[in-house]
Structures are given as structure tokens and as C-alpha cells.
Short mmCIF file of C-alpha atoms in Angstrom, two decimals:
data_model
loop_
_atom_site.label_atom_id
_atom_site.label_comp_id
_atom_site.label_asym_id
_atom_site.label_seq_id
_atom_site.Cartn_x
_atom_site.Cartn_y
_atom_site.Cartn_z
CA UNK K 1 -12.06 -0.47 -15.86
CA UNK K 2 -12.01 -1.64 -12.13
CA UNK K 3 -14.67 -0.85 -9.79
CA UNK K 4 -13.54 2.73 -8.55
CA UNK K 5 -13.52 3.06 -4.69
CA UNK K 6 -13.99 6.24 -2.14
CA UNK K 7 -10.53 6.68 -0.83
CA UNK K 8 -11.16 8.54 2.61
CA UNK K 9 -8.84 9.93 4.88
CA UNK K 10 -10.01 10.22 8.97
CA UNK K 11 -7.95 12.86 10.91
CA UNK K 12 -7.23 14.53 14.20
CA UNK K 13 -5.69 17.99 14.21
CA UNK K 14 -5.35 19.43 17.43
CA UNK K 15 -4.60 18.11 20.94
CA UNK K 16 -7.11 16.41 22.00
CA UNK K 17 -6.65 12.61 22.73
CA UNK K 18 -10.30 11.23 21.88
CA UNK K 19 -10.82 9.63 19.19
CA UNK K 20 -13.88 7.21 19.49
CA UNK K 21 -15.83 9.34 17.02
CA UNK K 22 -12.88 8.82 14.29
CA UNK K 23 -12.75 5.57 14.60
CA UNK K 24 -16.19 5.16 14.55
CA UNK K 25 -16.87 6.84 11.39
CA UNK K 26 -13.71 5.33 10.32
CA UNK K 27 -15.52 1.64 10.27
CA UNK K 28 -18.33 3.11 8.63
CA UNK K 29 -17.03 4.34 5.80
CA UNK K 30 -15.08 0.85 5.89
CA UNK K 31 -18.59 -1.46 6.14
CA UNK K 32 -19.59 0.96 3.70
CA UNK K 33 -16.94 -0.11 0.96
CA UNK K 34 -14.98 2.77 1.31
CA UNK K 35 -10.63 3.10 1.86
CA UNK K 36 -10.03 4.64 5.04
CA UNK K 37 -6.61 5.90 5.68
CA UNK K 38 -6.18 6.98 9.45
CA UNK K 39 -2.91 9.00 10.71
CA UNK K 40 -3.92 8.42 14.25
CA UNK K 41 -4.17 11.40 17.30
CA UNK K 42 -2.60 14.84 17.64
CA UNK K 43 -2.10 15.84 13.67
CA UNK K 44 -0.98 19.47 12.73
CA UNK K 45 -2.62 20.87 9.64
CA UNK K 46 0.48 20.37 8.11
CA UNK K 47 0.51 16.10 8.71
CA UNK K 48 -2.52 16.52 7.12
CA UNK K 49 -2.26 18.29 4.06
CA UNK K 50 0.37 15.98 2.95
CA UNK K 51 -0.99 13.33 3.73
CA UNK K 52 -4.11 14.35 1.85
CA UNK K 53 -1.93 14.88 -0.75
CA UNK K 54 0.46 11.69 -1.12
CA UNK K 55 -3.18 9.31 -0.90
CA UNK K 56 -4.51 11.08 -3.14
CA UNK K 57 -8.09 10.59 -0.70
CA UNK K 58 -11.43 11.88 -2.28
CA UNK K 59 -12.80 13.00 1.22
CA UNK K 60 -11.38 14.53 3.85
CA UNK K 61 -13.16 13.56 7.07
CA UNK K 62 -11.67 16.02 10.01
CA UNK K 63 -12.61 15.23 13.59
CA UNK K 64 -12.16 17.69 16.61
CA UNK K 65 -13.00 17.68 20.26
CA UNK K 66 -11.48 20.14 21.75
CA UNK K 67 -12.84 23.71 20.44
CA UNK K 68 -9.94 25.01 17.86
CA UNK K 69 -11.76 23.88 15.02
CA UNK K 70 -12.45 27.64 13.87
CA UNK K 71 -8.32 27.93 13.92
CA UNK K 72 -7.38 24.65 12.39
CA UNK K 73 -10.10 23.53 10.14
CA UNK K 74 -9.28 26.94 8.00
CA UNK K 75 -5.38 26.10 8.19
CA UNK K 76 -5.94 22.65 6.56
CA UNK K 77 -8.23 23.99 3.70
CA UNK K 78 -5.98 26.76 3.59
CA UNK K 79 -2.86 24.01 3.02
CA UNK K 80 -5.17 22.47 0.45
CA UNK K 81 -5.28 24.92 -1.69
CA UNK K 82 -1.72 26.34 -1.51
CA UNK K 83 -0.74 22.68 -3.01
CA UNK K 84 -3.44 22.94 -5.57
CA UNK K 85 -5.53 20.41 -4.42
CA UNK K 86 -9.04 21.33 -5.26
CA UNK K 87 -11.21 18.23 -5.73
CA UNK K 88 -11.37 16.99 -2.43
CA UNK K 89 -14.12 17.05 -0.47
CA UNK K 90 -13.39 18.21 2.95
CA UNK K 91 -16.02 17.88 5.77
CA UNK K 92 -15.85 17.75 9.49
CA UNK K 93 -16.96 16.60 12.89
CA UNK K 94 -16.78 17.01 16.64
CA UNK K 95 -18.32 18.84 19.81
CA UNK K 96 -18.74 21.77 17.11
CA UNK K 97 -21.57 24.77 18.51
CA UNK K 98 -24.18 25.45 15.42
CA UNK K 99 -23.08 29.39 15.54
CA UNK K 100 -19.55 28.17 13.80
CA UNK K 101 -20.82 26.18 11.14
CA UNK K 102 -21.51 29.35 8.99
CA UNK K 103 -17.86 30.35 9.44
CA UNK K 104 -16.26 26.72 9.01
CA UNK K 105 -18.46 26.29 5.60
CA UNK K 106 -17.26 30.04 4.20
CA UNK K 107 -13.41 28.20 4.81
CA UNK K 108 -14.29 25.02 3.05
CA UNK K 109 -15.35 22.59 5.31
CA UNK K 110 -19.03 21.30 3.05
CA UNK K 111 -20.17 19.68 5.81
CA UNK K 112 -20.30 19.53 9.55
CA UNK K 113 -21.71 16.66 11.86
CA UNK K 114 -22.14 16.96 15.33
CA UNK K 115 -22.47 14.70 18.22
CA UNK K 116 -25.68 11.90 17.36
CA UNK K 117 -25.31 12.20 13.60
CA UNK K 118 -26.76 8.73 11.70
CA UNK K 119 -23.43 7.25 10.84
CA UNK K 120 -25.61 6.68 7.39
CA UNK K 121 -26.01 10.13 6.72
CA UNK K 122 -22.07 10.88 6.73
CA UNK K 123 -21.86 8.01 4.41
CA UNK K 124 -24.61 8.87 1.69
CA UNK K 125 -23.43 12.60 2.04
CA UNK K 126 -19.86 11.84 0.58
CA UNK K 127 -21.24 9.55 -1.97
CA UNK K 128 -23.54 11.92 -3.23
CA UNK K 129 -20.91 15.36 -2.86
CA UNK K 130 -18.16 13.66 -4.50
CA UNK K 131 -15.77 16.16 -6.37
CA UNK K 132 -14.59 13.88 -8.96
CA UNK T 1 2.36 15.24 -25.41
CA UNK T 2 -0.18 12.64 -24.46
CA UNK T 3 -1.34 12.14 -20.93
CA UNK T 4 0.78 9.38 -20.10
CA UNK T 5 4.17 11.60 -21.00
CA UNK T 6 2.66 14.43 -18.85
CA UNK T 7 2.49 12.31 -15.92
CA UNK T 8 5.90 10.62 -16.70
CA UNK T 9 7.60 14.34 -16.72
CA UNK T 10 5.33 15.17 -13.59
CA UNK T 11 6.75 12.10 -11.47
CA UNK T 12 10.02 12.60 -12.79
CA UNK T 13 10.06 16.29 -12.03
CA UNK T 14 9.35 15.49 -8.55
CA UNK T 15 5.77 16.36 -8.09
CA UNK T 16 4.33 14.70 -5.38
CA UNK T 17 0.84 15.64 -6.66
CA UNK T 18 1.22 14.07 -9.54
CA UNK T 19 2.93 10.87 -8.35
CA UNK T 20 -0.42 10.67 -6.27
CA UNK T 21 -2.38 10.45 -8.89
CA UNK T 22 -0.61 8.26 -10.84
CA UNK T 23 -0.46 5.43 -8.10
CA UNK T 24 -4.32 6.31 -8.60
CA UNK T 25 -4.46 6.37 -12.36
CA UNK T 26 -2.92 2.87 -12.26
CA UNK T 27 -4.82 1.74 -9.42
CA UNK T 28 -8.30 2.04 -10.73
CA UNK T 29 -7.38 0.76 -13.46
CA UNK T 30 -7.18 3.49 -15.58
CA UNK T 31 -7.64 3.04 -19.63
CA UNK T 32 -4.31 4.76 -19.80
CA UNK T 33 -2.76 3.33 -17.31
CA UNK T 34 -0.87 0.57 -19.21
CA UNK T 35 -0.04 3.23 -21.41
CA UNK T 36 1.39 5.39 -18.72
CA UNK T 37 3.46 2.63 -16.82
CA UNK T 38 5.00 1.74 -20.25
CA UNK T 39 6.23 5.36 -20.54
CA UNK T 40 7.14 5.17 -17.03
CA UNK T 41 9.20 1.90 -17.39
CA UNK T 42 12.68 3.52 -18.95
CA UNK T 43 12.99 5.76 -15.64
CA UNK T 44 12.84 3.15 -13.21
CA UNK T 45 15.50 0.44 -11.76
CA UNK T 46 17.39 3.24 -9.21
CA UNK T 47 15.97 2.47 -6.65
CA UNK T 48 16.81 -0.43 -4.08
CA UNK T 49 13.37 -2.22 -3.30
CA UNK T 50 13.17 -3.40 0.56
CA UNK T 51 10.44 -5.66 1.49
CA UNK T 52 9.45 -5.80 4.94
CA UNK T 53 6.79 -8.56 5.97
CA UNK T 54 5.91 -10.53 9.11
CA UNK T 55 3.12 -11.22 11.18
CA UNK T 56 0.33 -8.68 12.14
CA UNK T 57 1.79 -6.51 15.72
CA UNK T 58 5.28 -7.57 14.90
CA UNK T 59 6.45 -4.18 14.14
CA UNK T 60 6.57 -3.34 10.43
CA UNK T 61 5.28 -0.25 10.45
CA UNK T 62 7.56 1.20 13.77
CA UNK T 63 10.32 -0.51 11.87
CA UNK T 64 9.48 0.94 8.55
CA UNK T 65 9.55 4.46 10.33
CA UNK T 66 12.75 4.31 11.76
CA UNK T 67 14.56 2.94 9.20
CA UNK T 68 13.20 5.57 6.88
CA UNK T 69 14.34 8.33 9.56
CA UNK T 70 18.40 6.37 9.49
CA UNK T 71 17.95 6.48 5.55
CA UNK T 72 16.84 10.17 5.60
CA UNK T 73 19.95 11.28 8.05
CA UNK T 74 21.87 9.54 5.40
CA UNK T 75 20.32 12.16 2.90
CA UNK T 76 18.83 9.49 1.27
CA UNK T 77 15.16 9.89 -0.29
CA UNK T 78 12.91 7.47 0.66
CA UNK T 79 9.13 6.13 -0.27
CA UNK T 80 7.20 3.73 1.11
CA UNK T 81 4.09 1.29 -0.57
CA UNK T 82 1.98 0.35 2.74
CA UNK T 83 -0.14 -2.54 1.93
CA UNK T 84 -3.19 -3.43 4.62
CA UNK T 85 -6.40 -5.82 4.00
CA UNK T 86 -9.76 -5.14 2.41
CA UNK T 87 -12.54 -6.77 3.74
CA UNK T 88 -14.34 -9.59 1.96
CA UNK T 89 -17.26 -8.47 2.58
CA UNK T 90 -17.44 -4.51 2.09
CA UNK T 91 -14.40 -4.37 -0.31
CA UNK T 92 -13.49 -1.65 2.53
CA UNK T 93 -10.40 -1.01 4.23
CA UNK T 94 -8.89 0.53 7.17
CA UNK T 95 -5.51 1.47 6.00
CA UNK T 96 -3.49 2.65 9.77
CA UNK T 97 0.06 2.04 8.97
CA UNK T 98 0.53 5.90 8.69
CA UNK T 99 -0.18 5.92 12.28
CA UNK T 100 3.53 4.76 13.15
CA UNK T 101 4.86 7.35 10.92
CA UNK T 102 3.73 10.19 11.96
CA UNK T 103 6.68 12.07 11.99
CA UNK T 104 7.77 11.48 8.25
CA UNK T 105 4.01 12.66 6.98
CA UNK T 106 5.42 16.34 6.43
CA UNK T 107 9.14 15.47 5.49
CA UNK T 108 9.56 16.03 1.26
CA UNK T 109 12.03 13.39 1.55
CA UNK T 110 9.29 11.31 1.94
CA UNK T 111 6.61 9.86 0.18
CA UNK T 112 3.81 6.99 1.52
CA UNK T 113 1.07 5.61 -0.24
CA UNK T 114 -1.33 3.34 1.62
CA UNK T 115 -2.97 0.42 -0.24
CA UNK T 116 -5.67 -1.65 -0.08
CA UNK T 117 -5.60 -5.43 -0.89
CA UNK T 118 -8.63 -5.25 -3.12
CA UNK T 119 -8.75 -8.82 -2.97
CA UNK T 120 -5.48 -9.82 -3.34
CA UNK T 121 -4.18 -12.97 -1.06
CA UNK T 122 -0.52 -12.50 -1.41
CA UNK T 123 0.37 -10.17 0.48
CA UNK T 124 0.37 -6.73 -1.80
CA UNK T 125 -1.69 -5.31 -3.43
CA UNK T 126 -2.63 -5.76 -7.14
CA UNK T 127 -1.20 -2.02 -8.02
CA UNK T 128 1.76 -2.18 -5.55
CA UNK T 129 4.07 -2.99 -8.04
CA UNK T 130 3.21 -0.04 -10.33
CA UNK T 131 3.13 2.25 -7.30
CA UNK T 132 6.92 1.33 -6.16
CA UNK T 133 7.96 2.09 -9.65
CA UNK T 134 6.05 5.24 -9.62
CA UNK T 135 7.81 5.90 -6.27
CA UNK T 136 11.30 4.77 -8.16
CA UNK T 137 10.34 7.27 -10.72
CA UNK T 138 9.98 10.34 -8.10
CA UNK T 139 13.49 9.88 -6.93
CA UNK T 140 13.33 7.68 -4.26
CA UNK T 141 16.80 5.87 -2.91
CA UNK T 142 15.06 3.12 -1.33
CA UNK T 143 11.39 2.14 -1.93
CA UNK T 144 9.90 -0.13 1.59
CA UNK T 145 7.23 -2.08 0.85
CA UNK T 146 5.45 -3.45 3.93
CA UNK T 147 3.26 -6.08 3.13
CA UNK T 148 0.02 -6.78 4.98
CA UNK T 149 0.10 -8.87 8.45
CA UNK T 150 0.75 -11.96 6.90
CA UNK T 151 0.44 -15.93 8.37
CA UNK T 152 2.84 -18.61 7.28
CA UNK T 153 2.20 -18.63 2.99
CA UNK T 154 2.20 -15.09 1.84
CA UNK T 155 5.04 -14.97 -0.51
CA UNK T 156 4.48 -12.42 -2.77
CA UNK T 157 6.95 -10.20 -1.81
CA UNK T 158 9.75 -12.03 -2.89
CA UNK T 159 8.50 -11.57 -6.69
CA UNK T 160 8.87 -7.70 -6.57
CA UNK T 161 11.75 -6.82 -3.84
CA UNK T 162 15.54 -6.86 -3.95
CA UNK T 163 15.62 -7.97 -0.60
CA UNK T 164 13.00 -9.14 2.02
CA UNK T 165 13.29 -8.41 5.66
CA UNK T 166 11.18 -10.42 7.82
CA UNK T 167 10.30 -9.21 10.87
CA UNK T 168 9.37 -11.84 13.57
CA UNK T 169 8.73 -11.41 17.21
CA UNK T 170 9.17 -13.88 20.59
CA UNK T 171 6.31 -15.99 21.87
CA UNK T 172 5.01 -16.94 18.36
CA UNK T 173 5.21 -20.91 19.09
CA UNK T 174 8.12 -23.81 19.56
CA UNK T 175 10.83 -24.55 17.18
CA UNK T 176 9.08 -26.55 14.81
CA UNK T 177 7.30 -23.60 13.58
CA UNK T 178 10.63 -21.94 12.33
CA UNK T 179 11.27 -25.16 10.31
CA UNK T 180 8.23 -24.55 8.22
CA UNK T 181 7.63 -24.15 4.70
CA UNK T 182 6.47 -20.65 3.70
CA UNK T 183 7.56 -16.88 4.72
CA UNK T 184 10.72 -18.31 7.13
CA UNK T 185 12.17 -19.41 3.58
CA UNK T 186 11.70 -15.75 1.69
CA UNK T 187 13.87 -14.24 4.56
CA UNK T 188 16.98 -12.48 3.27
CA UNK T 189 17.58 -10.71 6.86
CA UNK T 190 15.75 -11.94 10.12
CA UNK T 191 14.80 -9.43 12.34
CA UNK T 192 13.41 -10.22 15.69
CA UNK T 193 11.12 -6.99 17.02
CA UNK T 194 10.58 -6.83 20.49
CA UNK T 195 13.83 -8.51 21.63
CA UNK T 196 13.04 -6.50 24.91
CA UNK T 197 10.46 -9.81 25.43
CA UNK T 198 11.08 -13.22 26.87
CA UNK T 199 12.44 -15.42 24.45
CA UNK T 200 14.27 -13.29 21.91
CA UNK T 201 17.35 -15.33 22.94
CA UNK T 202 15.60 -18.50 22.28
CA UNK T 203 14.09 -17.87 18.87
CA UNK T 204 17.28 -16.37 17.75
CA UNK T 205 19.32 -19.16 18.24
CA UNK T 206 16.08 -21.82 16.55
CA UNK T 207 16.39 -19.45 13.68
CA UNK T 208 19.94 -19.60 13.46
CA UNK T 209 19.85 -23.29 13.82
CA UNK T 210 17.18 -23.38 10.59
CA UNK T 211 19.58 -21.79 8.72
CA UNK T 212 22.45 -24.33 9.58
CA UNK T 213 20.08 -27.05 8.57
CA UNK T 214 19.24 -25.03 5.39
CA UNK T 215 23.22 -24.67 4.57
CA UNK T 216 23.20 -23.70 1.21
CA UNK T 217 22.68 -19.80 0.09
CA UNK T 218 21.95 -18.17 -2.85
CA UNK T 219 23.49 -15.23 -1.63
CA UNK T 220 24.72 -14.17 1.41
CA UNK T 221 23.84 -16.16 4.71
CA UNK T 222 20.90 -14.34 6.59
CA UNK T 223 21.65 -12.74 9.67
CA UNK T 224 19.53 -12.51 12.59
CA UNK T 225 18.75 -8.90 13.61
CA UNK T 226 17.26 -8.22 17.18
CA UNK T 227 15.46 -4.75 17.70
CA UNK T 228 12.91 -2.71 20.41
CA UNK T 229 11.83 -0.93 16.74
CA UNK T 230 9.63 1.20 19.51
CA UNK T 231 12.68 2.36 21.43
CA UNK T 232 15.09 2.57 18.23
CA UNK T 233 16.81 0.17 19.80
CA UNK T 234 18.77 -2.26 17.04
CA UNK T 235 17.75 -0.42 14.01
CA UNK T 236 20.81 1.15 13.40
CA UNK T 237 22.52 -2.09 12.82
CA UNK T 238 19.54 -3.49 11.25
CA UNK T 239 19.68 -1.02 8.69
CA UNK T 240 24.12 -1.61 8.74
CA UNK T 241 23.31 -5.07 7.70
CA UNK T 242 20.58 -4.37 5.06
CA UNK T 243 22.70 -1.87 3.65
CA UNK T 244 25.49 -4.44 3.59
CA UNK T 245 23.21 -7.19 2.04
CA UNK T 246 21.80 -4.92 -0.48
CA UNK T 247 25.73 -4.16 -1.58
CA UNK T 248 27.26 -7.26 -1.61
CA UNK T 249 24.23 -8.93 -3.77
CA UNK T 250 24.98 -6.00 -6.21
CA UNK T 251 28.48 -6.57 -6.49
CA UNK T 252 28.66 -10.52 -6.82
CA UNK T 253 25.65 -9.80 -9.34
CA UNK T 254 23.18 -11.49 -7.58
CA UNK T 255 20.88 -8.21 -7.56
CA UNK T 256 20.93 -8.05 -11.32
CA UNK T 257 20.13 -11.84 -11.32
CA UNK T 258 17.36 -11.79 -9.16
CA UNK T 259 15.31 -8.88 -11.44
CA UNK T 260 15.46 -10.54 -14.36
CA UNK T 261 13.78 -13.53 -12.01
CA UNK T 262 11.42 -11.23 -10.78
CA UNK T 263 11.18 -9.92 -14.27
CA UNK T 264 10.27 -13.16 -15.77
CA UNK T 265 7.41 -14.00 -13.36
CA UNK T 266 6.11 -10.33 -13.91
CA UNK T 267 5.43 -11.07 -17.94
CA UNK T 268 4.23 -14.04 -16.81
CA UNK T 269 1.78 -12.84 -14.33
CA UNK T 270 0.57 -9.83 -17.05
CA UNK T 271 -0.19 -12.50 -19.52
CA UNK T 272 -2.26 -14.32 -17.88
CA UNK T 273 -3.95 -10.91 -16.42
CA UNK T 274 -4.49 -10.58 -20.14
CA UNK T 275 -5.88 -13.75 -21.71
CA UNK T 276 -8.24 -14.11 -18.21
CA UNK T 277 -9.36 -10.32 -19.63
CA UNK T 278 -9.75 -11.62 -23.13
CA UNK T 279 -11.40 -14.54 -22.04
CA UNK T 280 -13.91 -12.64 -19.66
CA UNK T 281 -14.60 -10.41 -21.83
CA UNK T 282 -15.35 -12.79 -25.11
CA UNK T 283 -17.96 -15.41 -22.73
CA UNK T 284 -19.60 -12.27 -21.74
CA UNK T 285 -20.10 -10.73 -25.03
CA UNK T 286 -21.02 -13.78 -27.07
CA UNK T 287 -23.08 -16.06 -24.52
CA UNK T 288 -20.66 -18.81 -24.99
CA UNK T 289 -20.50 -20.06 -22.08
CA UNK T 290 -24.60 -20.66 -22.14
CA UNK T 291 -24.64 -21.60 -25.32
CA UNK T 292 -22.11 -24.33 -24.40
CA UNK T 293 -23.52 -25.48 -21.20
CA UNK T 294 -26.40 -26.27 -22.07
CA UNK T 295 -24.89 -28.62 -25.37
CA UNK T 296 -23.05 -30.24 -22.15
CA UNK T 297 -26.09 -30.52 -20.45
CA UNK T 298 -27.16 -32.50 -23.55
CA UNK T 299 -24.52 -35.14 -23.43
CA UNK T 300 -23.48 -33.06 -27.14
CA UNK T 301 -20.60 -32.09 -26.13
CA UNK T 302 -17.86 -32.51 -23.27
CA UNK T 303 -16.24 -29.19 -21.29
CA UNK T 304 -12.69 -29.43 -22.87
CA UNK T 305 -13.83 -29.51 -26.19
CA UNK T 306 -16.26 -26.50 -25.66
CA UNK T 307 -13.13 -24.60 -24.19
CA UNK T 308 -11.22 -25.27 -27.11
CA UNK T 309 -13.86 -23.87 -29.33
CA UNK T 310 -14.22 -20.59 -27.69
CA UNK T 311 -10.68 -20.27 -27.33
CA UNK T 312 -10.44 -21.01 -31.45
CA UNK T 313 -12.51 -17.25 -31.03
CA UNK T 314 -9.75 -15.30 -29.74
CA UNK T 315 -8.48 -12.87 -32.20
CA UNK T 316 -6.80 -10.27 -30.09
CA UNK T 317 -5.42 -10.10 -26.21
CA UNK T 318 -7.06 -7.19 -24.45
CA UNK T 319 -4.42 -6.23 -21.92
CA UNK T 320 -5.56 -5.17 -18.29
CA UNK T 321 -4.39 -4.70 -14.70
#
């Protein structure tokens, strides 16, 4: 049995164009030994579903900038679990205001890290919250 | 039925879910995934395998995408094996070929799998192979495998595709580099991205002239494609000549003659996966290698007769991936 690694997909529903954040997590999942599969800017919740899907990723790493994370994060989990896929752990990140957390966690999104977040603590969250 | 005939009638069926984690299954190397890729073997062979490779920013990817799109106005189903590198160091990976195919991401036509290295210096991946037949399996026409950025020796390709399309681009050095040993010679269509730059002109006519020196074909001559893969510009009659290629090696039998090539250095290259395994596996359990080492050490004993005696040890080949 080969080592087994932490396939991880980055992505970036919505319209906004920034994506240092994703990229920056991105690498440290990377220096952290993980797969990182990113789609690139401007993904509907559709994009990403599938492509969650077809990589068969462990984590789900959704990054949003531009305030529609209460509409699209719940789309994407909703996706998820229209195609049966249940043991993926979704979490995301962004310019995110604490008072939606609550809401975003009650639609599936474990975790949420806002701006200043240890890159670290992303990292030994997912290893420790695996699903499978 | 066991697990490996579940996943069999899953990929078969069409279940994209379960294709996904078969390409998994196999590569993590599964305990059933030898299992499962021998059940797996009787439903593959439909599809035509299309290798594209070339250097890093010459275009695979944008190429990959709109040939895919061409394919998929055809009606044609089509998956694709994405292969990037894993670092050395972190055994990490940032797989971005998806990036250029955006657009195909929600089409059920469709199916992409990125892939890792892992170590591998080819080219692919270990698992690619198993993944394009999984890929076969599903229902795919054509299976694209774009290989990772590669430099002048990557060959691997050309053990696992039915054709290879290389994609080169202007501006990558003088004529002598064309004459090279190495990926120029795995070339069954040239394509030259970016023809929009200075010196497509140039480096179409050195290839051409490589391939008057070379003179003799195993096949067809290889034509020399120019495209703008960014603007869709040349792609149409890229794809018009692959689809040509692909036909006329099926029909003058060269396509059936170069699987059973590709066949023979696959057996090959699974034996000696397995007797490394077996080998591995017997030094660790016993302390051979120690134990012989150190009679070495001694003047006892001399490193090709110590091999021979642990090999003398081997009872049964463990098989692995």
C-alpha cells in the first residue's frame, strides 16, 4: 500500500477576480505534501461540483471575496449532495463577517478562515477533519 | 459480486462517481486494485489514446481544450488524464491544467482527472495508465493524455498512446536543437502553438527539414501543424489531421501493431514492479541485507554472490503498482 496523499481542490465561485489568498493556501497545502487541483477564477457552483466529483478531492477549500458566499457556498454543498458525494470535507475562506459563519456551517461549510489565518492552522485542520 | 466487479459495472454503467474513485482505488495503490484493473481489462481497447506532450507554456492544456470541444461537436465522448509534477521535496503538487478547461468542467461528455507525478520522471504518472483505461471503460471516444512540461528525454508517452502529438512553440533555440535525440523523435504529428509569434515559419520549415533527413517512416510521414490554440486558430485542421493519422494507422494495421508493442513493454514494466516488490519486501523482513553486509564487510563474501543467495529465497512474486 502506497503512501496515501490529501487530494485538495482550491476554488473560486463567484465574480470576483482576486485570487492571492487561493493561491496562497494553494502552495501550502502543496509544501505541506498535499495534491492541489486549482480550476482557476470565476467558477459557478456547478464547475465545481463536478469537478469535485471527477478528482475525487478529499477537501474542498472554497475561497470568496466578494460577499455572495451566503448564496454560493450553500449551492455547492447543495450540488454535493445531490451527486451523493458525502465524504468530502468542505471548508471555506475569504473577506467572510463572523455573523455568517453560523449560517455557512448549518449548510456544510466545517470550517471558515478569514483574512490573517496561520496558513498552518488550515493545514493541520484538514489533516485532522478528514472524512475518510 | 466482489468489489472489483462492482466498480467494473459502475464505470461501465457510466458513473462518473465511481470512475473517480477507481482512478483513486488504483492510484493509492489499493489492495484490490490489481484485482479491479484485471476485471476492468476485457472492457477496454475502444478508445483511441492521444498523447499530447511538449514543453512547459507551449500550449497543451489550451490545445487539449479545444480539441476536446471539436471532438464533442462531433458527438464524440471524450476524457482526459492531466499529468503535472510533484515536488521532490513535499511529495506535493499543484495540479492547474483544469484552469484551461474551464468550460468542459460541467459538460457529461466529459471527464478529467488530474495527476500527480508522485515521483515519476517520465513524463506520466505511475497510475496514468490505469486511469486512461478506466476512462476507456466509461465510454470515452478519445482518451488525451497530456503529459507534464517536459525537456528534451521524456518519452514515456510513446509506451501508452496510439499517437503522440507534440506540441512545440517558436523561439525555443536554432536548428540544431530539432535534430536532437529525444521527444522530436516520439512525434507522430508536429504542432507548432503560437504560430501567431516570430519564427513559426522558420521552425516549421527546420522541422520539416528533420524529417527529410529522417526519411524513413513507420507509418505515415508527420505533418507539421501550426495553431494560436488561444484563438482556436489551426485546431480544426489539427484535429483533421489527427483524425486522419489515427485512421490510416488503423487501416494499414499499424495501430494494432503498435499495442501489442506497447503491450509488451507494459508486462515488462509490471514484472519488474513485481520482483522490485518481492525483493523489498523479503530484505526487509529477513535482515538480509545486514546480515550480508556485514559478511562483505568481512572479506567472507563478495556482493554478487550475496544477491544470488537472497534471490535463491524467493518463493512467490508479490505483485504491486
Amino acid at each position: 500500500m502506497l503512501e496515501r496523499k490529501i487530494r485538495v481542490l482550491v476554488a473560486k465561485p463567484g465574480l470576483d477576480g482576486h485570487d492571492r489568498g487561493a493561491k496562497v493556501i494553494g502552495r501550502a497545502l502543496r509544501d505541506a505534501g498535499m495534491e492541489v487541483v486549482y480550476t482557476g477564477l470565476r467558477q459557478t457552483p456547478e464547475q465545481i461540483a463536478a469537478t469535485t466529483l471527477q478528482e475525487d478531492v478529499d477537501v474542498l477549500c472554497l475561497s470568496i471575496l466578494s460577499g455572495a458566499h451566503n448564496t454560493l457556498f450553500p449551492r455547492v454543498t447543495a450540488l454535493l449532495k445531490e451527486n451523493d458525494v458525502d465524504d468530502v470535507l468542505v471548508i471555506g475562506g475569504g473577506v467572510i463577517p463572523d455573523e455568517d459563519i453560523p449560517f455557512l456551517k448549518d449548510h456544510g461549510i466545517e470550517a471558515v478562515f478569514t483574512p490573517g489565518t496561520n496558513t498552518e492552522d488550515v493545514v493541520s485542520f484538514i489533516k485532522t477533519n478528514l472524512k475518510r | 459480486m466482489s468489489k472489483a466487479d462492482d466498480y467494473v459495472a459502475g464505470i461501465i454503467a457510466g458513473k462518473a462517481r465511481i470512475a473517480a474513485k477507481a482512478i483513486s482505488l488504483v492510484e493509492n495503490g489499493d489492495s484490490s486494485a490489481i484485482e479491479f484493473l484485471k476485471a476492468l481489462y476485457p472492457h477496454t481497447g475502444k478508445a483511441r489514446i492521444v498523447g499530447i506532450t511538449g514543453p512547459p507554456g507551449a500550449g497543451k492544456s489550451t490545445l487539449t481544450d479545444k480539441l476536446a470541444k471539436l471532438l464533442r461537436k462531433k458527438g464524440k465522448r471524450v476524457g482526459i488524464v492531466a499529468v503535472d509534477p510533484t515536488s521532490p521535496f513535499t511529495g506535493g503538487a499543484i495540479l492547474g491544467d483544469r484552469i484551461r478547461m474551464q468550460e468542459l468542467a460541467t459538460d457529461p461528455g466529459v471527464f478529467i482527472r488530474s495527476m500527480g507525478t508522485r515521483g515519476q520522471l517520465g513524463g506520466l504518472a505511475r497510475s496514468t495508465h490505469s486511469a486512461v483505461r478506466v476512462l476507456d471503460a466509461y465510454g470515452s471516444d478519445f482518451v488525451f493524455i497530456e503529459t507534464v512540461g517536459v525537456g528534451q528525454s521524456e518519452v514515456d508517452i510513446v509506451q501508452l498512446a496510439d499517437i503522440v502529438l507534440l506540441v512545440t512553440i517558436p523561439g525555443m533555440g536554432d536548428d540544431i536543437q530539432v535534430i536532437k535525440a529525444g521527444i522530436l523523435e516520439i512525434g507522430d504529428i508536429f504542432c507548432i502553438n503560437k504560430a501567431d509569434m516570430d519564427g513559426a515559419n522558420r521552425l516549421a520549415a527546420e522541422l520539416e527539414m528533420m524529417l527529410d533527413l529522417k526519411g524513413h517512416f513507420e507509418g505515415l510521414r508527420p505533418p507539421v501543424v501550426k495553431t494560436v490554440a488561444s484563438e482556436d486558430k489551426g485546431t480544426a485542421e489539427l484535429l483533421e489531421s489527427l483524425l486522419f493519422h489515427l485512421a490510416e494507422d488503423e487501416n494499414s494495421g499499424r495501430l494494432a501493431e503498435r499495442r501489442e508493442k506497447n503491450l509488451k513493454t507494459e508486462m515488462l514494466r509490471i514484472m519488474a514492479k513485481a520482483l522490485e516488490n518481492t525483493v523489498s519486501r523479503l530484505t526487509e523482513q529477513t535482515g538480509a541485507l545486514e546480515n550480508y553486509s556485514r559478511q562483505i564487510m568481512q572479506g567472507a563474501l563478495d556482493p554478487f554472490s550475496a544477491s544470488e543467495k537472497m534471490l535463491a529465497q524467493i518463493n512467490n512474486i508479490q505483485f504491486r503498482l
